[in-house]
Short mmCIF file of N, CA and C in Angstrom, two decimals:
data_model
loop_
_atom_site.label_atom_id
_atom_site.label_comp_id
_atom_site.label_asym_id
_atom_site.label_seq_id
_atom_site.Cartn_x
_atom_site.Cartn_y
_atom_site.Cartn_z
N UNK A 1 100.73 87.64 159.15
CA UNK A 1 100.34 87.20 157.83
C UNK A 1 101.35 87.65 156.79
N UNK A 2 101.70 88.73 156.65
CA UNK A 2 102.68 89.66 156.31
C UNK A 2 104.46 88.58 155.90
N UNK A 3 104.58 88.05 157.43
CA UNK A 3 105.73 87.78 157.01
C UNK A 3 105.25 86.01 156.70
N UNK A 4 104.52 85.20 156.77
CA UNK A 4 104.44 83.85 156.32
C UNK A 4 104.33 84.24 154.66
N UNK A 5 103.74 85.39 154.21
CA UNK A 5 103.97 85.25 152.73
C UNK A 5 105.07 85.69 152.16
N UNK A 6 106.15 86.72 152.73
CA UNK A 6 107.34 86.87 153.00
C UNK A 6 108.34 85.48 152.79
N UNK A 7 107.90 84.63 153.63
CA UNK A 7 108.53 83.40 153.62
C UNK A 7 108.84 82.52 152.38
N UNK A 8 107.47 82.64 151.91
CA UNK A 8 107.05 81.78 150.84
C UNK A 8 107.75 82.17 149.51
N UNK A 9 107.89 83.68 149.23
CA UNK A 9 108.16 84.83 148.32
C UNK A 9 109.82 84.55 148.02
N UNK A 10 109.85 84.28 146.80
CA UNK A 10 111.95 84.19 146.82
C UNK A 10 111.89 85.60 146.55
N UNK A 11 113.35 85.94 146.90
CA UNK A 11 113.45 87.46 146.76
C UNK A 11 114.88 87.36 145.71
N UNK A 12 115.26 86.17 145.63
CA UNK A 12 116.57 86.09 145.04
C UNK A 12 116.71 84.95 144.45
N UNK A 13 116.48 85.41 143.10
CA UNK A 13 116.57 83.92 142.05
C UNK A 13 116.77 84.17 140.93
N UNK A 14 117.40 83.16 140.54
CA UNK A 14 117.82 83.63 139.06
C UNK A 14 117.10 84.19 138.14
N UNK A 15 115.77 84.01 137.84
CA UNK A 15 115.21 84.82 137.07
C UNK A 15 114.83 86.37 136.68
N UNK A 16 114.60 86.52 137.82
CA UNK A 16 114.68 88.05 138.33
C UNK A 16 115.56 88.55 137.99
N UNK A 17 117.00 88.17 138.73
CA UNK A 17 118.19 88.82 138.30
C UNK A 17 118.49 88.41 136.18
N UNK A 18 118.15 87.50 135.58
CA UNK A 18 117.97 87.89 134.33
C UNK A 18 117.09 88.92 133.77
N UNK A 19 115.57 89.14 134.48
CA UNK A 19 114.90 90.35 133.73
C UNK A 19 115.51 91.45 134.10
N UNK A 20 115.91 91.72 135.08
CA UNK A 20 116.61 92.92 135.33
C UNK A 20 117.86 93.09 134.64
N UNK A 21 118.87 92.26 134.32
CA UNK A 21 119.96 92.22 133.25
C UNK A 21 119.26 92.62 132.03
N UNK A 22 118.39 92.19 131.64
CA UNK A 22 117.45 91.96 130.16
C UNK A 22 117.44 93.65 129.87
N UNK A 23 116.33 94.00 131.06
CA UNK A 23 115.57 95.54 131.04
C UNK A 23 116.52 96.36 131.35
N UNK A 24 118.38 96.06 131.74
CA UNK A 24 118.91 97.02 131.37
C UNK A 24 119.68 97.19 130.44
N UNK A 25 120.16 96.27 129.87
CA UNK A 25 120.56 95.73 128.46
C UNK A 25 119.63 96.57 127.40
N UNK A 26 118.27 96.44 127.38
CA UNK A 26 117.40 96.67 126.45
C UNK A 26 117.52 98.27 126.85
N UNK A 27 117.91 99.22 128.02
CA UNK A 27 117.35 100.37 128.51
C UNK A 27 118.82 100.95 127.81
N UNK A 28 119.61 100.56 127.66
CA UNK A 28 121.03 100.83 127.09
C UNK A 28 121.12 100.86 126.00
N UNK A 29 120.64 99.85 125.09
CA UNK A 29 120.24 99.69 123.62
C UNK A 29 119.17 100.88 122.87
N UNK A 30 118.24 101.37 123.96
CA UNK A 30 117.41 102.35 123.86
C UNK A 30 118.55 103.63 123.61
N UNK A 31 118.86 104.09 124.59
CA UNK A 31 119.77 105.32 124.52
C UNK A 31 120.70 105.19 123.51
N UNK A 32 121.55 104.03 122.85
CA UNK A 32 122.29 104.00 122.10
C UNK A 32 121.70 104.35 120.70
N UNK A 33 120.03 103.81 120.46
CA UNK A 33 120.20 103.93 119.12
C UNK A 33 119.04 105.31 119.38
N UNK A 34 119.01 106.09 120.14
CA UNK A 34 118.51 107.14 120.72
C UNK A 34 119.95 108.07 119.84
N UNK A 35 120.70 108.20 120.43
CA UNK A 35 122.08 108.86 120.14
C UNK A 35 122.57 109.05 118.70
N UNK A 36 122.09 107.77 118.16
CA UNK A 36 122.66 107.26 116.62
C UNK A 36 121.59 108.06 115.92
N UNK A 37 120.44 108.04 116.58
CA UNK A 37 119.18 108.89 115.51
C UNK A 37 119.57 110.97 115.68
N UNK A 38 119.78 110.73 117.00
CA UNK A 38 120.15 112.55 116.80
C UNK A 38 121.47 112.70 116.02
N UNK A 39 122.38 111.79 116.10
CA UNK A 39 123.58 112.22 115.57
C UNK A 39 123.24 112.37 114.08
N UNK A 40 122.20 111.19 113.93
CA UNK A 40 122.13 111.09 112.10
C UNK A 40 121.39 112.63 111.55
N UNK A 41 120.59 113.16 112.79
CA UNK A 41 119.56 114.27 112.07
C UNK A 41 120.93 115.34 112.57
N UNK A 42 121.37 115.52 113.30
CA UNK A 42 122.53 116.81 113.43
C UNK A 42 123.19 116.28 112.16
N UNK A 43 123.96 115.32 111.37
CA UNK A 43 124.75 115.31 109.81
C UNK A 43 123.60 115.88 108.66
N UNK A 44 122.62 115.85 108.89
CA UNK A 44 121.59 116.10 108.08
C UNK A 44 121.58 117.47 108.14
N UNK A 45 121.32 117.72 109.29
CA UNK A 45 120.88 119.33 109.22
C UNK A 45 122.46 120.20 108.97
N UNK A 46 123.23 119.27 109.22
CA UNK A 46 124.57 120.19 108.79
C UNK A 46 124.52 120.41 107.06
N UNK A 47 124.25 118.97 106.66
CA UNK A 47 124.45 119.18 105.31
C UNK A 47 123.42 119.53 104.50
N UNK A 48 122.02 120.05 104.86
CA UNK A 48 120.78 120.63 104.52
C UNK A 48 121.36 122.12 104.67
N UNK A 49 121.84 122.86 105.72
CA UNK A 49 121.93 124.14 106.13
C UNK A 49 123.64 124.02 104.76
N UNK A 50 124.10 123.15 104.45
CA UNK A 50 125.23 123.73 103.35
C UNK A 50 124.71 123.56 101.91
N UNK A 51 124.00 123.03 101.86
CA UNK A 51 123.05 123.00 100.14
C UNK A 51 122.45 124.60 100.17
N UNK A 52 121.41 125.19 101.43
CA UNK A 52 121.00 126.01 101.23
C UNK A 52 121.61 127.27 101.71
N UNK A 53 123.08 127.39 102.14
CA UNK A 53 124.02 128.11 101.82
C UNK A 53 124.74 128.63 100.61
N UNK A 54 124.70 127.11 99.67
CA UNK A 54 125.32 127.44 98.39
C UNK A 54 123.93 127.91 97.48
N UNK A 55 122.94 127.62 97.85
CA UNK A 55 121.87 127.95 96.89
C UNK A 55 121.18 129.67 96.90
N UNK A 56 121.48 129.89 98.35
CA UNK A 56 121.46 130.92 98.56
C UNK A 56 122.58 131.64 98.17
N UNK A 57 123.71 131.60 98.28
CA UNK A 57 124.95 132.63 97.26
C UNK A 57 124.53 132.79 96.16
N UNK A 58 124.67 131.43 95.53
CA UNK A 58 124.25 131.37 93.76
C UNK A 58 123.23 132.80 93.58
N UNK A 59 122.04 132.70 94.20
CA UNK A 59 120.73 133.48 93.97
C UNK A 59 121.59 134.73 94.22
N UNK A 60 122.06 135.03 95.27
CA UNK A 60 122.46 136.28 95.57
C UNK A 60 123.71 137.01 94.26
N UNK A 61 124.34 135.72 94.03
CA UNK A 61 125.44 136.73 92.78
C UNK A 61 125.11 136.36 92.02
N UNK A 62 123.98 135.95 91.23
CA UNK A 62 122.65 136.13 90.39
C UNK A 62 122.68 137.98 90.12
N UNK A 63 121.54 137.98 91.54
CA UNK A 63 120.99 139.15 91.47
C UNK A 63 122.12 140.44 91.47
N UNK A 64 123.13 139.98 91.99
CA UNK A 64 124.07 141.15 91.94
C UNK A 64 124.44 141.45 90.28
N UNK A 65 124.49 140.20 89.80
CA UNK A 65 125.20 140.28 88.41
C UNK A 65 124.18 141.44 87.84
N UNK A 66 122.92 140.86 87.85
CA UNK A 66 121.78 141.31 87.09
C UNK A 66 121.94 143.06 87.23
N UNK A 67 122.04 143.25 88.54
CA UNK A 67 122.04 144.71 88.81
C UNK A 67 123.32 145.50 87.97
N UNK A 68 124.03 144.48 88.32
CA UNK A 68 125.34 145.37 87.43
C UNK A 68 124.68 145.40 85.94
N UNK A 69 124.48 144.78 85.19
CA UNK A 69 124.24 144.74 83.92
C UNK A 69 123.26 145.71 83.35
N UNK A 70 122.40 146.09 84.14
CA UNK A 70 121.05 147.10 84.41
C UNK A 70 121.92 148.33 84.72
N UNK A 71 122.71 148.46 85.57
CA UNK A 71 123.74 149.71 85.65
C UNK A 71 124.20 150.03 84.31
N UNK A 72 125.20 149.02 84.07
CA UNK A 72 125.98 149.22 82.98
C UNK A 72 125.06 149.53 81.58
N UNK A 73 124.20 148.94 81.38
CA UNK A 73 122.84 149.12 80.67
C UNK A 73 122.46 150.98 80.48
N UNK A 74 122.51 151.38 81.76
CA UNK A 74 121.86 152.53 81.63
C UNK A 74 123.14 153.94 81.05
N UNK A 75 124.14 153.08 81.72
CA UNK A 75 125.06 154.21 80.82
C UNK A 75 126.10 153.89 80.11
N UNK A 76 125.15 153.14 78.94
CA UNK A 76 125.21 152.66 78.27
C UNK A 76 125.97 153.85 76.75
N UNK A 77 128.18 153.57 76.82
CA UNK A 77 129.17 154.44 75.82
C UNK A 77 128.94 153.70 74.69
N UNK A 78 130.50 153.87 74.52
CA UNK A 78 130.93 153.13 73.48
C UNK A 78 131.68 151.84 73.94
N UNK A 79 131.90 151.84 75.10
CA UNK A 79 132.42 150.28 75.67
C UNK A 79 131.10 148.92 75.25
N UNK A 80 129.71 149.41 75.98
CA UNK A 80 128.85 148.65 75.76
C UNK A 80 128.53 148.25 74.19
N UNK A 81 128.40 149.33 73.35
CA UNK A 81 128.15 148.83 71.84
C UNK A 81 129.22 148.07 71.04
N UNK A 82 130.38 148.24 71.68
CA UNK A 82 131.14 147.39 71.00
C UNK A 82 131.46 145.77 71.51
N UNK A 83 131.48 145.55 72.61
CA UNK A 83 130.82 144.65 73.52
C UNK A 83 129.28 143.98 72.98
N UNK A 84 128.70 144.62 72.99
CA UNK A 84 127.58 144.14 72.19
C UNK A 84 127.85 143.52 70.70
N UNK A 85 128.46 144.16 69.59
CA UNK A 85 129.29 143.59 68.71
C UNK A 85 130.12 143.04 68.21
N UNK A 86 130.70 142.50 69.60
CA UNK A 86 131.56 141.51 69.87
C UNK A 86 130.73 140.27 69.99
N UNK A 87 129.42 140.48 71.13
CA UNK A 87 128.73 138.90 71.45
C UNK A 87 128.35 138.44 70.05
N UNK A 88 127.30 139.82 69.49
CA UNK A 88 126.95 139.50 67.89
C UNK A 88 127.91 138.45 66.92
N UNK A 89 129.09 138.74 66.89
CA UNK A 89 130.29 138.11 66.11
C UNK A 89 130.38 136.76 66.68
N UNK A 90 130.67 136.89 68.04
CA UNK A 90 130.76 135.62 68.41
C UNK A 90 129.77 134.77 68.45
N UNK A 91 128.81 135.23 68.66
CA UNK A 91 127.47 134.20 68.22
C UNK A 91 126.97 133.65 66.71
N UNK A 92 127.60 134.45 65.84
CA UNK A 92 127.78 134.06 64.51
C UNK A 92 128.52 133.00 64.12
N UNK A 93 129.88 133.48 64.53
CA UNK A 93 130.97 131.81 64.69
C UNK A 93 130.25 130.50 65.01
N UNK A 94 129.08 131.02 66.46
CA UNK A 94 129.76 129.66 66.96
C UNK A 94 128.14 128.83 65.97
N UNK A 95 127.51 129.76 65.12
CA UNK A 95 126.64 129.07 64.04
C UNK A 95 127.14 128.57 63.18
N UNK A 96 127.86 128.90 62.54
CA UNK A 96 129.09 128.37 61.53
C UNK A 96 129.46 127.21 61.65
N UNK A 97 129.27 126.03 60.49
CA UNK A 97 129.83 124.28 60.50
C UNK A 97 131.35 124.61 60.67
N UNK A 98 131.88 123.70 61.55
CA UNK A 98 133.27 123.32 61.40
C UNK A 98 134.12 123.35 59.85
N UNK A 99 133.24 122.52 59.26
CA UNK A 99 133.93 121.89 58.34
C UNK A 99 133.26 122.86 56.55
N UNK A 100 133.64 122.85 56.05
CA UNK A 100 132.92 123.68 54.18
C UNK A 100 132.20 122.61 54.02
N UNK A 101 130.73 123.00 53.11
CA UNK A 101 129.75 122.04 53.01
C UNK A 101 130.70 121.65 51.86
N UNK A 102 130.88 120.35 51.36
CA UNK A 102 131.27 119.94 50.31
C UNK A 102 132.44 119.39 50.45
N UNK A 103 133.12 119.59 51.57
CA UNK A 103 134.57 118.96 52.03
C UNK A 103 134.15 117.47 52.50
N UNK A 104 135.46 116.81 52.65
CA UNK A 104 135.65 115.52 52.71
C UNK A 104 135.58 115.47 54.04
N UNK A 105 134.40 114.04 54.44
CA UNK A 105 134.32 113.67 55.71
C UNK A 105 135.46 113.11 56.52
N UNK A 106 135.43 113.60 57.94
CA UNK A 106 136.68 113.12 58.93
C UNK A 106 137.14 111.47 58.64
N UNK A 107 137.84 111.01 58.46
CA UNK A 107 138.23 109.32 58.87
C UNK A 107 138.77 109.02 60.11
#
């Protein structure tokens, strides 16, 4: 019985040999855009891990600054008060109009 349906059964025909072209075509296309998706998340995570490299320095010579200033703060000569009366001055300037109230406008 076995082999009369054997008989009947093509084992070799064109169609077949297209789904199998098809399903490896398509099994190839899989892995390719398989590849394209890790590659895209490895550029990501490269350039995620360098944002929060630079964000992390920033914070860090932040806090270093801060500490120095809190140092320098505490022993606190005559370098700091005059320094201090320097920002004073300069923050005065930069309130100051360019121009004398009453002078002639730019052309």
């Amino acid at each position: 019985m076995g082999i009369g349906i054997r008989g009947r059964m093509k084992t070799k025909d064109k169609g077949r040999k297209w789904m199998w072209w098809f399903l490896g075509v398509l099994g190839v296309f899989q892995l390719y855009f398989v590849r394209e998706l890790v590659a895209a998340f490895a550029l990501f995570a490269i350039g995620f891990a360098a944002v929060a490299m630079l964000v992390a320095s920033v914070f860090m010579l932040h806090k270093v600054w801060e500490a120095g200033l809190v140092r320098v703060a505490q022993n606190s000569g005559p370098v700091v008060s005059v320094a201090r009366r320097g920002f004073a001055f300069a923050e005065e300037l930069s309130k100051r109009p360019f121009r004398r109230p009453g002078s002639q406008p730019a052309q």
